[in-house]
C-alpha cells in the first residue's frame, strides 16, 4: 500500500493484499504490546513477594493488585495524550511512540532491584514503570482499531477489527506461555530471579514491533482529511465540550466499555486470581488450564465480530452483557466445585464462623505496614484468608472474647496450631488436590467466561470507530475505552479481592462485576444506536 491510496478503495467491498499485510502488521505489533502490559498481571503473586516485603502477606498481594491497577488508572491520560496526537499528526507516528514507551518500561521492570535491595524505592519505581506502560497502552488500542477499520471494507469492519480484539487475548496467551517456559527452565529459582526473564525477553519483541511500526503507512482516511484541511486543530475541545459528541462518549463508556472491560478481566485475570489465591490451585496448573481455555475461546472473538456485520453490533453485545449478569455467580460456584471440591465440601459440611467484637477486627489492609494485627479476630481472619478458607462473621458483645467456630468445634481466642488442626480435621485443604480437579469442567467454565467476553468485546472496536467522525475519532473513542478498561475494569481484581478478604465470602467480590454488567446492559439497551451500516469516512 502506498501513501497515495485513495479513500474510495477503503469504502468499497474489496481490500488489497498490501492492505491486508498492513492490517496484519498492525495486529501483530499490538499483540506484543499487550504481552508487555499483561506480564505484570500474570505475575502479580510473585511480584508481591519481591517488591512489597515490608507489609503483611495479605496487604502485599493487595498492593500488587493496586500496582496492576495503577497501569489501568493512567490509561485515560494516555488516551488523551496520544489520541490528540493521533488526530493532529496521524496514526503511524503515534503507534511508534507507544510501542517504544511500552517496550522500554517493560524491559526495565526486569532489571529493577527488589525491596530487599533498595527498600521503599523498589515499589515506587515499579509503580512509575507500570504507569508508563499504562500511558503507552492508552494510546495503542484506539490507534490500532482505527487503523484497521479505516482500511477495511464497509461490510466487513466487524470481522476485520475483531482481529484487534483477539490481540489482547493473544498477548495474554503469549505472556502465559513465556511464563510457563521460564518456570520450567528455572525451576525453584523462578520466584527468586526467573520471573525477570519474561520482562527481559520483551526487548526482542520491542525490536520486532518497532520494525513493524516503521514499515506501516498512514491511514488513507486521515491523509484525505488532512489534504482537504479538515483535520482537527483542537480534538479535545471538539470531543468533550460539544454536548452532541460528549453524549455519545458517555453512552459508549457506560453502555458498552465498562461492561466489556469487566467481562474481559473477569474471564482472563480474575479467574486466574480466584483459582490460585482463593482456591489454592497450583499456579502452573491454573495457568495451563487458562491457556487451554484461551486457545479454545480465541476464535470466538472473530466469530462475534463477523456476526455483528450480519445482524448488528448492538444485539450481540446486549446478549453478552445479559449472560454476564446472569451467569457470573454460577460460573464461579462451578469453578469452586470443580477446581477445589474439598473447599466446597468442607464449607458446606463444616462452615467457619468468626464471632468477635467488631472493634477488635481491623480491615485486612495495611497501606504503610505499621498496623499490628495482634487481636484474635485479626489473626484468625488473616490466617483464614491466607489459606483460602471461606468464613462468616458474627457480632459478639462489646469486649467479648473472639470465638472461631469450625463446624461443631468452637475455639476461644486465637491459637494458630489449634485452628489449623481444626481446619484440617474439617477437611479444609492447604492446597487444591490436583487429583480431585475436574480438568475438563474447569476449562469449560473458563471457556464460558471467555465466550461471554467475546460477545461484548468482539464487535466493540467496530462500534467505537463507527460512533465518531474521522476528525476527532482517535480522541473521542480512546477516552471512554480506557476509562472503562482502566478504571472500571482495571480496579475489578483489587476491589473484588479486598471484598473477599473483608467479608470472608469467596464470592462476595463478584457483586462488583454483576452491578457493572447490569448498568451497562440498561444504558446500551436504551441509549446506544446501531452503527454497523454507518459511513466512517465522514
PDB file of N, CA, C and O in Angstrom, residues 397-430:
ATOM      1  N   UNK A 397     -20.718  -9.522  71.844  1.00  0.00           N
ATOM      2  CA  UNK A 397     -20.891  -8.351  72.718  1.00  0.00           C
ATOM      3  C   UNK A 397     -19.588  -7.574  72.852  1.00  0.00           C
ATOM      4  O   UNK A 397     -18.487  -8.132  72.743  1.00  0.00           O
ATOM      5  N   UNK A 398     -19.698  -6.281  73.097  1.00  0.00           N
ATOM      6  CA  UNK A 398     -18.529  -5.430  73.250  1.00  0.00           C
ATOM      7  C   UNK A 398     -17.604  -5.987  74.338  1.00  0.00           C
ATOM      8  O   UNK A 398     -18.052  -6.308  75.445  1.00  0.00           O
ATOM      9  N   UNK A 399     -16.336  -6.112  73.980  1.00  0.00           N
ATOM     10  CA  UNK A 399     -15.354  -6.622  74.918  1.00  0.00           C
ATOM     11  C   UNK A 399     -15.316  -8.124  75.021  1.00  0.00           C
ATOM     12  O   UNK A 399     -14.476  -8.676  75.737  1.00  0.00           O
ATOM     13  N   UNK A 400     -16.230  -8.794  74.312  1.00  0.00           N
ATOM     14  CA  UNK A 400     -16.275 -10.244  74.371  1.00  0.00           C
ATOM     15  C   UNK A 400     -15.086 -10.880  73.660  1.00  0.00           C
ATOM     16  O   UNK A 400     -14.514 -10.307  72.737  1.00  0.00           O
ATOM     17  N   UNK A 401     -14.708 -12.075  74.088  1.00  0.00           N
ATOM     18  CA  UNK A 401     -13.562 -12.749  73.508  1.00  0.00           C
ATOM     19  C   UNK A 401     -13.938 -13.375  72.167  1.00  0.00           C
ATOM     20  O   UNK A 401     -15.049 -13.890  72.000  1.00  0.00           O
ATOM     21  N   UNK A 402     -12.998 -13.335  71.239  1.00  0.00           N
ATOM     22  CA  UNK A 402     -13.235 -13.887  69.906  1.00  0.00           C
ATOM     23  C   UNK A 402     -13.373 -15.402  69.953  1.00  0.00           C
ATOM     24  O   UNK A 402     -12.622 -16.081  70.659  1.00  0.00           O
ATOM     25  N   UNK A 403     -14.351 -15.909  69.207  1.00  0.00           N
ATOM     26  CA  UNK A 403     -14.526 -17.344  69.053  1.00  0.00           C
ATOM     27  C   UNK A 403     -14.506 -17.694  67.570  1.00  0.00           C
ATOM     28  O   UNK A 403     -15.041 -16.954  66.743  1.00  0.00           O
ATOM     29  N   UNK A 404     -13.842 -18.797  67.241  1.00  0.00           N
ATOM     30  CA  UNK A 404     -13.822 -19.287  65.863  1.00  0.00           C
ATOM     31  C   UNK A 404     -14.498 -20.652  65.847  1.00  0.00           C
ATOM     32  O   UNK A 404     -14.033 -21.600  66.503  1.00  0.00           O
ATOM     33  N   UNK A 405     -15.616 -20.721  65.137  1.00  0.00           N
ATOM     34  CA  UNK A 405     -16.369 -21.965  65.036  1.00  0.00           C
ATOM     35  C   UNK A 405     -16.023 -22.652  63.715  1.00  0.00           C
ATOM     36  O   UNK A 405     -16.139 -22.059  62.650  1.00  0.00           O
ATOM     37  N   UNK A 406     -15.593 -23.897  63.823  1.00  0.00           N
ATOM     38  CA  UNK A 406     -15.306 -24.718  62.643  1.00  0.00           C
ATOM     39  C   UNK A 406     -16.217 -25.930  62.713  1.00  0.00           C
ATOM     40  O   UNK A 406     -15.927 -26.897  63.435  1.00  0.00           O
ATOM     41  N   UNK A 407     -17.339 -25.844  62.028  1.00  0.00           N
ATOM     42  CA  UNK A 407     -18.329 -26.902  62.168  1.00  0.00           C
ATOM     43  C   UNK A 407     -18.836 -26.955  63.592  1.00  0.00           C
ATOM     44  O   UNK A 407     -19.336 -25.966  64.135  1.00  0.00           O
ATOM     45  N   UNK A 408     -18.701 -28.113  64.230  1.00  0.00           N
ATOM     46  CA  UNK A 408     -19.168 -28.295  65.598  1.00  0.00           C
ATOM     47  C   UNK A 408     -18.143 -27.849  66.639  1.00  0.00           C
ATOM     48  O   UNK A 408     -18.440 -27.772  67.822  1.00  0.00           O
ATOM     49  N   UNK A 409     -16.915 -27.590  66.180  1.00  0.00           N
ATOM     50  CA  UNK A 409     -15.865 -27.180  67.113  1.00  0.00           C
ATOM     51  C   UNK A 409     -15.906 -25.674  67.355  1.00  0.00           C
ATOM     52  O   UNK A 409     -16.180 -24.902  66.438  1.00  0.00           O
ATOM     53  N   UNK A 410     -15.607 -25.273  68.579  1.00  0.00           N
ATOM     54  CA  UNK A 410     -15.527 -23.856  68.916  1.00  0.00           C
ATOM     55  C   UNK A 410     -14.202 -23.595  69.615  1.00  0.00           C
ATOM     56  O   UNK A 410     -13.894 -24.208  70.646  1.00  0.00           O
ATOM     57  N   UNK A 411     -13.410 -22.678  69.043  1.00  0.00           N
ATOM     58  CA  UNK A 411     -12.129 -22.299  69.624  1.00  0.00           C
ATOM     59  C   UNK A 411     -12.261 -20.902  70.211  1.00  0.00           C
ATOM     60  O   UNK A 411     -12.778 -19.991  69.565  1.00  0.00           O
ATOM     61  N   UNK A 412     -11.792 -20.729  71.423  1.00  0.00           N
ATOM     62  CA  UNK A 412     -11.827 -19.421  72.068  1.00  0.00           C
ATOM     63  C   UNK A 412     -10.454 -18.773  71.952  1.00  0.00           C
ATOM     64  O   UNK A 412      -9.438 -19.382  72.297  1.00  0.00           O
ATOM     65  N   UNK A 413     -10.437 -17.518  71.475  1.00  0.00           N
ATOM     66  CA  UNK A 413      -9.166 -16.852  71.231  1.00  0.00           C
ATOM     67  C   UNK A 413      -8.509 -17.399  69.974  1.00  0.00           C
ATOM     68  O   UNK A 413      -9.098 -18.195  69.228  1.00  0.00           O
ATOM     69  N   UNK A 414      -7.266 -16.965  69.752  1.00  0.00           N
ATOM     70  CA  UNK A 414      -6.560 -17.411  68.549  1.00  0.00           C
ATOM     71  C   UNK A 414      -5.383 -18.288  68.939  1.00  0.00           C
ATOM     72  O   UNK A 414      -4.469 -17.857  69.631  1.00  0.00           O
ATOM     73  N   UNK A 415      -5.448 -19.525  68.490  1.00  0.00           N
ATOM     74  CA  UNK A 415      -4.345 -20.470  68.652  1.00  0.00           C
ATOM     75  C   UNK A 415      -4.084 -21.031  67.255  1.00  0.00           C
ATOM     76  O   UNK A 415      -4.874 -21.834  66.743  1.00  0.00           O
ATOM     77  N   UNK A 416      -2.981 -20.602  66.658  1.00  0.00           N
ATOM     78  CA  UNK A 416      -2.713 -20.963  65.272  1.00  0.00           C
ATOM     79  C   UNK A 416      -2.710 -22.470  65.060  1.00  0.00           C
ATOM     80  O   UNK A 416      -3.355 -22.989  64.139  1.00  0.00           O
ATOM     81  N   UNK A 417      -1.990 -23.182  65.898  1.00  0.00           N
ATOM     82  CA  UNK A 417      -1.892 -24.633  65.736  1.00  0.00           C
ATOM     83  C   UNK A 417      -3.253 -25.296  65.881  1.00  0.00           C
ATOM     84  O   UNK A 417      -3.616 -26.197  65.112  1.00  0.00           O
ATOM     85  N   UNK A 418      -4.023 -24.845  66.880  1.00  0.00           N
ATOM     86  CA  UNK A 418      -5.339 -25.441  67.108  1.00  0.00           C
ATOM     87  C   UNK A 418      -6.290 -25.152  65.950  1.00  0.00           C
ATOM     88  O   UNK A 418      -7.059 -26.024  65.525  1.00  0.00           O
ATOM     89  N   UNK A 419      -6.222 -23.920  65.422  1.00  0.00           N
ATOM     90  CA  UNK A 419      -7.100 -23.557  64.304  1.00  0.00           C
ATOM     91  C   UNK A 419      -6.742 -24.347  63.059  1.00  0.00           C
ATOM     92  O   UNK A 419      -7.624 -24.865  62.359  1.00  0.00           O
ATOM     93  N   UNK A 420      -5.451 -24.459  62.754  1.00  0.00           N
ATOM     94  CA  UNK A 420      -5.025 -25.235  61.586  1.00  0.00           C
ATOM     95  C   UNK A 420      -5.441 -26.706  61.730  1.00  0.00           C
ATOM     96  O   UNK A 420      -5.874 -27.337  60.757  1.00  0.00           O
ATOM     97  N   UNK A 421      -5.318 -27.228  62.943  1.00  0.00           N
ATOM     98  CA  UNK A 421      -5.712 -28.614  63.170  1.00  0.00           C
ATOM     99  C   UNK A 421      -7.218 -28.794  62.972  1.00  0.00           C
ATOM    100  O   UNK A 421      -7.674 -29.790  62.386  1.00  0.00           O
ATOM    101  N   UNK A 422      -7.990 -27.832  63.459  1.00  0.00           N
ATOM    102  CA  UNK A 422      -9.446 -27.907  63.307  1.00  0.00           C
ATOM    103  C   UNK A 422      -9.848 -27.822  61.834  1.00  0.00           C
ATOM    104  O   UNK A 422     -10.752 -28.542  61.380  1.00  0.00           O
ATOM    105  N   UNK A 423      -9.186 -26.955  61.105  1.00  0.00           N
ATOM    106  CA  UNK A 423      -9.480 -26.819  59.672  1.00  0.00           C
ATOM    107  C   UNK A 423      -9.138 -28.112  58.920  1.00  0.00           C
ATOM    108  O   UNK A 423      -9.896 -28.570  58.057  1.00  0.00           O
ATOM    109  N   UNK A 424      -7.991 -28.687  59.263  1.00  0.00           N
ATOM    110  CA  UNK A 424      -7.584 -29.935  58.616  1.00  0.00           C
ATOM    111  C   UNK A 424      -8.561 -31.054  58.933  1.00  0.00           C
ATOM    112  O   UNK A 424      -8.955 -31.830  58.042  1.00  0.00           O
ATOM    113  N   UNK A 425      -8.979 -31.146  60.189  1.00  0.00           N
ATOM    114  CA  UNK A 425      -9.927 -32.172  60.588  1.00  0.00           C
ATOM    115  C   UNK A 425     -11.269 -32.006  59.879  1.00  0.00           C
ATOM    116  O   UNK A 425     -11.944 -32.992  59.556  1.00  0.00           O
ATOM    117  N   UNK A 426     -11.653 -30.745  59.624  1.00  0.00           N
ATOM    118  CA  UNK A 426     -12.919 -30.465  58.936  1.00  0.00           C
ATOM    119  C   UNK A 426     -12.822 -30.663  57.432  1.00  0.00           C
ATOM    120  O   UNK A 426     -13.840 -30.564  56.730  1.00  0.00           O
ATOM    121  N   UNK A 427     -11.619 -30.923  56.922  1.00  0.00           N
ATOM    122  CA  UNK A 427     -11.463 -31.198  55.503  1.00  0.00           C
ATOM    123  C   UNK A 427     -11.008 -30.031  54.653  1.00  0.00           C
ATOM    124  O   UNK A 427     -10.963 -30.137  53.426  1.00  0.00           O
ATOM    125  N   UNK A 428     -10.644 -28.897  55.285  1.00  0.00           N
ATOM    126  CA  UNK A 428     -10.144 -27.751  54.516  1.00  0.00           C
ATOM    127  C   UNK A 428      -8.705 -28.044  54.086  1.00  0.00           C
ATOM    128  O   UNK A 428      -7.845 -28.287  54.926  1.00  0.00           O
ATOM    129  N   UNK A 429      -8.400 -27.988  52.785  1.00  0.00           N
ATOM    130  CA  UNK A 429      -7.065 -28.357  52.314  1.00  0.00           C
ATOM    131  C   UNK A 429      -6.086 -27.190  52.367  1.00  0.00           C
ATOM    132  O   UNK A 429      -6.486 -26.021  52.270  1.00  0.00           O
ATOM    133  N   UNK A 430      -4.793 -27.499  52.518  1.00  0.00           N
ATOM    134  CA  UNK A 430      -3.765 -26.464  52.384  1.00  0.00           C
ATOM    135  C   UNK A 430      -3.665 -26.009  50.927  1.00  0.00           C
ATOM    136  O   UNK A 430      -3.444 -24.833  50.648  1.00  0.00           O
TER     137      UNK A 430
END
